[in-house]
mmCIF file of C-alpha atoms and ligand atoms in Angstrom:
data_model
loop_
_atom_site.group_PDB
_atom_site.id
_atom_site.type_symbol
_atom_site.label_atom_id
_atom_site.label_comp_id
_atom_site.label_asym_id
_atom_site.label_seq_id
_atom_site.Cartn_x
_atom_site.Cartn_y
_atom_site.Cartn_z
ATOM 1 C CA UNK V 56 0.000 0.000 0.000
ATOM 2 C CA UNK V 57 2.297 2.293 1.148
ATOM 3 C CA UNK V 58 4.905 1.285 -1.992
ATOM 4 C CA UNK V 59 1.295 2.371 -4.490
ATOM 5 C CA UNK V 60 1.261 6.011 -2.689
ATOM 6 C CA UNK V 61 5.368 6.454 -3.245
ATOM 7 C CA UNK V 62 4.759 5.573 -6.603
ATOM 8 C CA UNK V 63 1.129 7.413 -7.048
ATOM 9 C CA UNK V 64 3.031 10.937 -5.370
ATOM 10 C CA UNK V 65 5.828 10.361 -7.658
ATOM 11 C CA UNK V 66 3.934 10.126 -10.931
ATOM 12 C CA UNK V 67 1.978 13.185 -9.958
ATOM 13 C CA UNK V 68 5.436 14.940 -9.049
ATOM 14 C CA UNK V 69 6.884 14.027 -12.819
ATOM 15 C CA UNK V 70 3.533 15.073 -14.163
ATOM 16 C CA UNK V 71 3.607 18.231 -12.477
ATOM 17 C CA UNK V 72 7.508 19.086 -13.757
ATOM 18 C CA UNK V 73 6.148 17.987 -16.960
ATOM 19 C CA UNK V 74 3.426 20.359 -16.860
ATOM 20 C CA UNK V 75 5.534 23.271 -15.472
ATOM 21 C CA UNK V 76 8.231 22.788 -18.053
ATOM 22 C CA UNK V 77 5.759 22.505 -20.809
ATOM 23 C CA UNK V 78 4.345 26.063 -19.203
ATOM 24 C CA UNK V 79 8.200 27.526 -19.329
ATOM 25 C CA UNK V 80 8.857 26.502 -22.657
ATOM 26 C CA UNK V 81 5.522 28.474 -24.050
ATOM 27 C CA UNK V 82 5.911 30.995 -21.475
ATOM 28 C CA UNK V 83 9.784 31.512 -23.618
ATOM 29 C CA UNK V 84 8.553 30.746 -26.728
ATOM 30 C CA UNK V 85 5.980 33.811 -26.336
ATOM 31 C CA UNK V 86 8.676 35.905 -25.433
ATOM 32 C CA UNK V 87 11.201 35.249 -28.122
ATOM 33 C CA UNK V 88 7.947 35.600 -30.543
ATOM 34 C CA UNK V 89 7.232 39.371 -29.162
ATOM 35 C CA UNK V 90 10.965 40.386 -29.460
ATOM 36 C CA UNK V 91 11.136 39.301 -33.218
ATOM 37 C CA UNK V 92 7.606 41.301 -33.894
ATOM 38 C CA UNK V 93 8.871 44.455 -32.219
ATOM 39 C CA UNK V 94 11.941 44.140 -33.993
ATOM 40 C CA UNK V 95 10.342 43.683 -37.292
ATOM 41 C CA UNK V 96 7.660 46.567 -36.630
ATOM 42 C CA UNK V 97 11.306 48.902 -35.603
ATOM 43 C CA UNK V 98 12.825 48.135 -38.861
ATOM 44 C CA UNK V 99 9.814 48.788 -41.040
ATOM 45 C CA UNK V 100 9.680 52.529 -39.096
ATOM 46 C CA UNK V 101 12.858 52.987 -40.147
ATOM 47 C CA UNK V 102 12.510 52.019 -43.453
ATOM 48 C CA UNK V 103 9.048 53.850 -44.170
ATOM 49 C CA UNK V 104 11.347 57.027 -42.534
ATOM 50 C CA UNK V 105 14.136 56.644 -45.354
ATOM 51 C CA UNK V 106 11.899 55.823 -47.917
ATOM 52 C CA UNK V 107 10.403 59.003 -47.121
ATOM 53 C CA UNK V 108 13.467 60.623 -46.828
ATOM 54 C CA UNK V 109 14.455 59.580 -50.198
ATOM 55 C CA UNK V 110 11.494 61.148 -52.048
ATOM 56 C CA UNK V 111 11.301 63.983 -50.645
ATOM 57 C CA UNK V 112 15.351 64.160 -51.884
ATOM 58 C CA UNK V 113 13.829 62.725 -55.639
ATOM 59 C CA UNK V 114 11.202 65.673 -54.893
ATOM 60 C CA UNK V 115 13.999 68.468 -54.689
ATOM 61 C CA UNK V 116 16.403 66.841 -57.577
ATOM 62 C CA UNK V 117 12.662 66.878 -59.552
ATOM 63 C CA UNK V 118 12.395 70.611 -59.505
ATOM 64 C CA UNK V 119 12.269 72.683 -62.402
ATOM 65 C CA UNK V 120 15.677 74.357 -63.802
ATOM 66 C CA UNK V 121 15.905 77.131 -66.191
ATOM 67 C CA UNK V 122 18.681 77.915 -68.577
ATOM 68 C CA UNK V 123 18.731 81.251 -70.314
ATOM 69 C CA UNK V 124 19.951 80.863 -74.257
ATOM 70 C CA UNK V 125 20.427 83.369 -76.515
ATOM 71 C CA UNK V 126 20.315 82.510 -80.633
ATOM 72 C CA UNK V 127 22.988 84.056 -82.575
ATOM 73 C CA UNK V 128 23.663 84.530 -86.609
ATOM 74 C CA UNK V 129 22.955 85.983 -89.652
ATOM 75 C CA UNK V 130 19.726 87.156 -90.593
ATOM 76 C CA UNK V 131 17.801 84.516 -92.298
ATOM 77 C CA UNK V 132 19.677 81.552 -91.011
ATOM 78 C CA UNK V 133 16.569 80.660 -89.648
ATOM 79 C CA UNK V 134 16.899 81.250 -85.732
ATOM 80 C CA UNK V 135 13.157 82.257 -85.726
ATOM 81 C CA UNK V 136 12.475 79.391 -87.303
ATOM 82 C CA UNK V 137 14.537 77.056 -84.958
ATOM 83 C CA UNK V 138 13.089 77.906 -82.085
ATOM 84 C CA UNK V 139 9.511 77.822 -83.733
ATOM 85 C CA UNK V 140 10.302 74.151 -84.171
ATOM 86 C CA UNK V 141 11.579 73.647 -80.914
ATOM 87 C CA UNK V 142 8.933 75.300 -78.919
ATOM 88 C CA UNK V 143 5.631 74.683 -81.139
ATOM 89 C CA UNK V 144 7.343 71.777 -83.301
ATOM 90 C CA UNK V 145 5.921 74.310 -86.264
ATOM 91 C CA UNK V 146 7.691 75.341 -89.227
ATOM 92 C CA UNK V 147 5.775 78.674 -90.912
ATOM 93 C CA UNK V 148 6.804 81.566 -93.047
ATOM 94 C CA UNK V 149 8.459 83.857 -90.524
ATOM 95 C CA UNK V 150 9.171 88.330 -90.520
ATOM 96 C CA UNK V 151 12.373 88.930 -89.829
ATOM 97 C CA UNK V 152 12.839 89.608 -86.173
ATOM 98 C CA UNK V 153 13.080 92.974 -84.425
ATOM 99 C CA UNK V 154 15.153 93.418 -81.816
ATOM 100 C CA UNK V 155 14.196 90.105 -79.745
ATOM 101 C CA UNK V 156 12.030 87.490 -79.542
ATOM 102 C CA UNK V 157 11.093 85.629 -76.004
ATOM 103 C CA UNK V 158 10.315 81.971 -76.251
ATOM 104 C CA UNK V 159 9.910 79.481 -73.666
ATOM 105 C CA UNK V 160 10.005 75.251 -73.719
ATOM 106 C CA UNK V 161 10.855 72.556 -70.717
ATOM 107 C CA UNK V 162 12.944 69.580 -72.038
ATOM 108 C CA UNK V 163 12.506 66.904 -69.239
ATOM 109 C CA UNK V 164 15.716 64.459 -68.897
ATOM 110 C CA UNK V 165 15.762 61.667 -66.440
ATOM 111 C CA UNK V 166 16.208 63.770 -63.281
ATOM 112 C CA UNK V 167 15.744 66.929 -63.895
ATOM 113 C CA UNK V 168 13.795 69.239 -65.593
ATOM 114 C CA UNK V 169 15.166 72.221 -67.509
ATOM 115 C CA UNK V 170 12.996 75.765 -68.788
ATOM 116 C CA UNK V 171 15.013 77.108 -71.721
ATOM 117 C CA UNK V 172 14.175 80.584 -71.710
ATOM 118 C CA UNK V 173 14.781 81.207 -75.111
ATOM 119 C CA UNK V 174 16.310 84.578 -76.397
ATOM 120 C CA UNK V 175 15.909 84.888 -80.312
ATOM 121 C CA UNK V 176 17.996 87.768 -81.249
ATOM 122 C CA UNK V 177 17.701 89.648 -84.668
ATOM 123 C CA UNK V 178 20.356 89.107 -87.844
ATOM 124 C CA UNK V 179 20.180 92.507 -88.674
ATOM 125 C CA UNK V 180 23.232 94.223 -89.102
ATOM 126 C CA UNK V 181 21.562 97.831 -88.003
ATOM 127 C CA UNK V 182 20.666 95.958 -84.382
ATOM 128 C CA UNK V 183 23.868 94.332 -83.917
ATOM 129 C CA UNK V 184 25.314 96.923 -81.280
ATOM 130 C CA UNK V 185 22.386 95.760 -79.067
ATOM 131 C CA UNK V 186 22.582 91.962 -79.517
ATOM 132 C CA UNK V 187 24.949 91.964 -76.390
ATOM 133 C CA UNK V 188 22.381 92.704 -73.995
ATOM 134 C CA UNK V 189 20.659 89.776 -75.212
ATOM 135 C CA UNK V 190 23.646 87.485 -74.322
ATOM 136 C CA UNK V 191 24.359 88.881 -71.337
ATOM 137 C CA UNK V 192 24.361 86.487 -68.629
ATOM 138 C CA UNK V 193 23.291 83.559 -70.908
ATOM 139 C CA UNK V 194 23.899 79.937 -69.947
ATOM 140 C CA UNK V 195 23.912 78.572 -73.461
ATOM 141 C CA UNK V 196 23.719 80.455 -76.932
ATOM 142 C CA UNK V 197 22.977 78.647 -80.736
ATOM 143 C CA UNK V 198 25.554 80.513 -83.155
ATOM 144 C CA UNK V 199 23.542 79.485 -86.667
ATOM 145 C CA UNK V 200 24.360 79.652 -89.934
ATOM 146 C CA UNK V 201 22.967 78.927 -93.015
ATOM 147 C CA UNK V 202 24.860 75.266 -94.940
ATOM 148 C CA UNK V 203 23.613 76.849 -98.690
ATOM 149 C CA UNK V 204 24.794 80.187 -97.423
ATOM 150 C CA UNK V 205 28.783 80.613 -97.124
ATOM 151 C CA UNK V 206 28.558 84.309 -95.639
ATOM 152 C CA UNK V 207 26.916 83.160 -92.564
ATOM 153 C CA UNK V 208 29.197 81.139 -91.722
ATOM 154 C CA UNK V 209 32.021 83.375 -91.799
ATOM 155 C CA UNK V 210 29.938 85.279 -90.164
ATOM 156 C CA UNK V 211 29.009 82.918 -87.259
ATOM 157 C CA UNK V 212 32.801 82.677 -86.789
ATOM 158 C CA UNK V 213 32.666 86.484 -86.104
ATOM 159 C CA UNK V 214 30.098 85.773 -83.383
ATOM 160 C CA UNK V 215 31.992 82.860 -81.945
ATOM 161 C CA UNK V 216 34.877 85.490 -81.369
ATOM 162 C CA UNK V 217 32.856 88.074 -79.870
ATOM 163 C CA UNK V 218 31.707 85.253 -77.298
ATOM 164 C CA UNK V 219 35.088 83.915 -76.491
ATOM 165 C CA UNK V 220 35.727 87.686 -75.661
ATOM 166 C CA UNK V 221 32.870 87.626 -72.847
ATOM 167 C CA UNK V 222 32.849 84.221 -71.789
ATOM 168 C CA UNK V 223 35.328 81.893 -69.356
ATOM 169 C CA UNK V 224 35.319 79.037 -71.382
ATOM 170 C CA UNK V 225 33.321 76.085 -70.484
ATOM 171 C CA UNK V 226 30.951 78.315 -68.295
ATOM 172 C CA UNK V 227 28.458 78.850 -71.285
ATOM 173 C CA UNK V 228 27.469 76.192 -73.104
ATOM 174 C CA UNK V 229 27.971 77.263 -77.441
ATOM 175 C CA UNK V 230 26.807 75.001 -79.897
ATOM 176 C CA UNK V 231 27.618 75.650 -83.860
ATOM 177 C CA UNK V 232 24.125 74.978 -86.110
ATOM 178 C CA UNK V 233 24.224 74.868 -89.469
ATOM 179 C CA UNK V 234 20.801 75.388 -90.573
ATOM 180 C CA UNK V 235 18.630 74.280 -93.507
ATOM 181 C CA UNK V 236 20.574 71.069 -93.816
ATOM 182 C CA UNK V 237 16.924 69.880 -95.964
ATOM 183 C CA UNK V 238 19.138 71.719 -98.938
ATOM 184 C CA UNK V 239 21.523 70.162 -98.661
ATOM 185 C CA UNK V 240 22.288 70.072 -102.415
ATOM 186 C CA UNK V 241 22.864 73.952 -102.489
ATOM 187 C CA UNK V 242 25.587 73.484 -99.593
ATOM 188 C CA UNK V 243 28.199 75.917 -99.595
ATOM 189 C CA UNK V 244 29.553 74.896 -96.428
ATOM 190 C CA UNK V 245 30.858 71.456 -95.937
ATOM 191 C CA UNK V 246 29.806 69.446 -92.736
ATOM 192 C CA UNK V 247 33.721 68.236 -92.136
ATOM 193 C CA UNK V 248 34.671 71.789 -92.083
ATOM 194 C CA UNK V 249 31.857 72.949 -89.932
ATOM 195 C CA UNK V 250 32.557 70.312 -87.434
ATOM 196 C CA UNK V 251 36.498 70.726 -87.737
ATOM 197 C CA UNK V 252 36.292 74.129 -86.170
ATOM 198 C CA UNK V 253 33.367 72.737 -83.859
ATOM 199 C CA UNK V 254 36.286 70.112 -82.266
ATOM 200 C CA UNK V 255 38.576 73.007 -82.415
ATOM 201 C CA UNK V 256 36.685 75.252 -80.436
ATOM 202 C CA UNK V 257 35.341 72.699 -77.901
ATOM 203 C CA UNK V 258 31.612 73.197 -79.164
ATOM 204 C CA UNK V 259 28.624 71.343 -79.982
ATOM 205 C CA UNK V 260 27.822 70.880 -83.200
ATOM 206 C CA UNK V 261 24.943 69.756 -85.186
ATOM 207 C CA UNK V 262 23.517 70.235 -88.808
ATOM 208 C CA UNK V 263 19.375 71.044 -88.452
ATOM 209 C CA UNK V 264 16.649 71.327 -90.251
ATOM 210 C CA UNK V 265 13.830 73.567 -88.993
ATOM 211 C CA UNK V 266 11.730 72.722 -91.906
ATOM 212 C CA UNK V 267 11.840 69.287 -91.349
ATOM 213 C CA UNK V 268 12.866 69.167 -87.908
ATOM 214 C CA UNK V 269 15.693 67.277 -87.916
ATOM 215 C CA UNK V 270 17.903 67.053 -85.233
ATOM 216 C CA UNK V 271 16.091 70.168 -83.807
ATOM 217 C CA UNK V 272 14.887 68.553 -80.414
ATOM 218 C CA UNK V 273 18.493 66.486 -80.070
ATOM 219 C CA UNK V 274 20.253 69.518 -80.448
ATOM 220 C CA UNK V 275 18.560 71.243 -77.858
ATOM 221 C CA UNK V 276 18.515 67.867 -75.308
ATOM 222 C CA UNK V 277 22.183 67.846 -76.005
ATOM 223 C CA UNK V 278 22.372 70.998 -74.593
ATOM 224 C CA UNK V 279 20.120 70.975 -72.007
ATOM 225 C CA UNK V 280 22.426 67.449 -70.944
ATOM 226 C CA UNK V 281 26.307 69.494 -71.240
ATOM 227 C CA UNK V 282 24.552 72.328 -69.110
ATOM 228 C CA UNK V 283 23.302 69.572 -66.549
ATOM 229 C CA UNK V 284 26.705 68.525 -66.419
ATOM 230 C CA UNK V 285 28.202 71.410 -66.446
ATOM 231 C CA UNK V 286 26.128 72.726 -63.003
ATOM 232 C CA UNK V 287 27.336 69.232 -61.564
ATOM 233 C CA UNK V 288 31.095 70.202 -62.174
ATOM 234 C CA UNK V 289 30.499 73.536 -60.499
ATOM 235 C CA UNK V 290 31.417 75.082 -63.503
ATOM 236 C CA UNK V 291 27.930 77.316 -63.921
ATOM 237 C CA UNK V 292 25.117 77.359 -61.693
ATOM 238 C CA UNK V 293 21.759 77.292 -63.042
ATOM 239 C CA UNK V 294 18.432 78.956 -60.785
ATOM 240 C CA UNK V 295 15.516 77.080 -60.074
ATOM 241 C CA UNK V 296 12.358 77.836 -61.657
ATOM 242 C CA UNK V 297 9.020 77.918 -60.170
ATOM 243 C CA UNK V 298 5.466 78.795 -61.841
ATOM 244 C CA UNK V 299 4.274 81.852 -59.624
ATOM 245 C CA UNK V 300 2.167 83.293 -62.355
ATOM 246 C CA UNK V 301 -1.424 84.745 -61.011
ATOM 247 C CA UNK V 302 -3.990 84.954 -64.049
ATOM 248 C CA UNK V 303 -5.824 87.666 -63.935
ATOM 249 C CA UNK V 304 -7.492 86.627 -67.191
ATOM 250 C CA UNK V 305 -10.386 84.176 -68.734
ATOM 251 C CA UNK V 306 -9.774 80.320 -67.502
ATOM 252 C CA UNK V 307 -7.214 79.172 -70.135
ATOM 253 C CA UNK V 308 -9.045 76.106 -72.549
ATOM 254 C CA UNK V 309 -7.598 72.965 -71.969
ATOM 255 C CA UNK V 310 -6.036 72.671 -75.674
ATOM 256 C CA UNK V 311 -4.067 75.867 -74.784
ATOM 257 C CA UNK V 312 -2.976 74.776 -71.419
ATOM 258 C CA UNK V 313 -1.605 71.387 -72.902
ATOM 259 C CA UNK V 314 0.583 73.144 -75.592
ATOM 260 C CA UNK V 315 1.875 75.675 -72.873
ATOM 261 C CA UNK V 316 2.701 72.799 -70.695
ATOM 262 C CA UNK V 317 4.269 70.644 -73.242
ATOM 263 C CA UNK V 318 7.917 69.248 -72.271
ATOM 264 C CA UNK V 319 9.929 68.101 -74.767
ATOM 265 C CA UNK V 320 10.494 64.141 -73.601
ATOM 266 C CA UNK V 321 13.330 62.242 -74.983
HETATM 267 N N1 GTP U 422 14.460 75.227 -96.431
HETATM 268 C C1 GTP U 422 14.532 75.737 -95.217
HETATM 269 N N2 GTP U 422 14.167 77.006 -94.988
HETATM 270 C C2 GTP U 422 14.270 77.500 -93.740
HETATM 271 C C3 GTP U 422 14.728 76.697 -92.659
HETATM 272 N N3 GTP U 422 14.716 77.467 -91.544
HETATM 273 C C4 GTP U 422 14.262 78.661 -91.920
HETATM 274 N N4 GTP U 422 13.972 78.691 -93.215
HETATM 275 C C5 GTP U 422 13.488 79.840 -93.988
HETATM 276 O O1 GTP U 422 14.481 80.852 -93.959
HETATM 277 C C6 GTP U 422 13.876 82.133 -93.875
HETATM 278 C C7 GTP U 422 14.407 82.911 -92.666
HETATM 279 O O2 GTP U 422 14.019 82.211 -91.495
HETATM 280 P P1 GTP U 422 13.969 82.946 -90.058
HETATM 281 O O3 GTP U 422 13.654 81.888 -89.072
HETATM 282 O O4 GTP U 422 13.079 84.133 -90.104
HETATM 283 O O5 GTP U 422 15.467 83.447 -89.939
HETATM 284 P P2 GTP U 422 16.125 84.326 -88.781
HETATM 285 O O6 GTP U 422 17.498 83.843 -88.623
HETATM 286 O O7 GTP U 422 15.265 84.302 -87.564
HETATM 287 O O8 GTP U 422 16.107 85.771 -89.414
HETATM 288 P P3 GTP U 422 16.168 87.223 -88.669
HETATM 289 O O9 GTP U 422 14.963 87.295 -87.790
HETATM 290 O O10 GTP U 422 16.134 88.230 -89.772
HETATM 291 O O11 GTP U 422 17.441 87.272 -87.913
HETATM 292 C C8 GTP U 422 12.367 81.909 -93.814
HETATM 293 O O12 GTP U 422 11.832 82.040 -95.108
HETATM 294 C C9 GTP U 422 12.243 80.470 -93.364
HETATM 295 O O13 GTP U 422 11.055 79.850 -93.830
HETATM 296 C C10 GTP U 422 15.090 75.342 -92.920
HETATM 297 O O14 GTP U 422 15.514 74.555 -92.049
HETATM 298 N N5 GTP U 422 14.983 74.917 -94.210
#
């Protein structure tokens, strides 16, 4: 009898440890299971905080440049006509310009956004003491001549040296154009010669059409990209550009907002 409650007590005892180590082990179990939650709701904080962080950065690199540019050359190269393209993607009969024309287009590139405020200077001889005050303070400026035109060419190398004269080299961005490159069987200036003094001079150089619009839009993403660059280097600084306008006018139609807000994508 007595042997049955010995081994009765110690079957309850085992039981019992059983029971309270089974308890211990769930009790840890629980604990280890909260620790790894918190630490998994801790990291995702921190990540939601840096991936906040890094938009709002995306946010600020996002922001609108603008780039002032000034078009140079000859009467008739077809500056006007360049910029037409660029801006509108028209080509129409144009009046020669007088004293300046003020044209504006975004080109949008990966990471930034760039506003070329455009700055289409007359050809005319009689104006040229006051082209200067056009290319004051420009970031970039088109030097065009004419391929079926030899004269502007020579002239556009007069230009080139009356921007060397104001510029620190490298600071403004100067591409060569030779314009009207649709005729090209009337050339009088040969690409190879064009692009020659291009290399030479350390500028871009491209032959257009504004007719047909080719190479219009690369020329001016090519530009917009060496400026970009440039403003990385810390060789020119370009502002930021926000829309402040206030109109004070009729509600603009949709058709004319879309053209006005048009960026050239490429
Ligand atoms: N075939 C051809 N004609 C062009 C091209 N670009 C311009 N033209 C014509 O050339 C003429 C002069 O063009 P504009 O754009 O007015 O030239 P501009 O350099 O602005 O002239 P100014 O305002 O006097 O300085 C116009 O009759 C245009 O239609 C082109 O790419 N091909």
């Amino acid at each position: 009898m007595g042997m049955a409650m010995v081994m009765v007590m110690a079957m309850v005892m085992v039981v019992g440890m059983a029971m309270v180590m089974v308890m211990v082990m769930v009790m840890v179990m629980a604990i280890v299971m909260i620790g790894v939650l918190c630490s998994l709701a801790m990291s995702n904080k921190r990540i939601s905080k840096r991936g906040r962080a890094a938009s709002g950065n995306a946010q600020l690199e996002r922001k609108t440049q603008k780039a002032k540019m000034v078009l140079l050359g000859s009467s008739g190269v077809g500056k006007s006509s360049l910029a037409l393209r660029f801006t509108r993607d028209e080509f129409k009969s144009t009046v020669p310009t007088v004293g300046c024309a003020y044209l504006t287009q975004m080109v949008c590139l990966h990471e930034t956004t760039l506003r070329f405020e455009i700055w289409d200077t007359t050809g005319q001889e009689k104006y040229h003491s006051v082209t200067p005050l056009y290319y004051r303070g420009a970031n970039a400026a088109l030097v065009v001549y004419d391929i079926t035109n030899r004269d502007t060419f020579v002239r556009a190398q007069c230009w080139l040296q009356e921007l060397e004269k104001q510029y620190i080299a490298g600071e403004t961005v100067v591409a060569l154009v030779g314009n009207k490159a649709d005729l090209s069987d009337l050339r009088q200036v040969e690409l190879q010669e064009a692009q020659k003094l291009a290399e030479k001079k350390g500028l871009l150089f491209m032959e257009t059409s504004a007719k047909s619009g080719k190479k219009v839009s690369e020329l001016f993403v090519a530009i917009a990209h060496r400026l970009l660059q440039n403003a990385d280097d810390g060789r020119t600084s370009l502002m930021h550009w926000s829309d402040t306008r206030v109109d004070l006018h009729v509600p603009e139609s949709r058709e004319s907002r879309e053209s006005r807000e048009s960026c050239c994508r490429l």
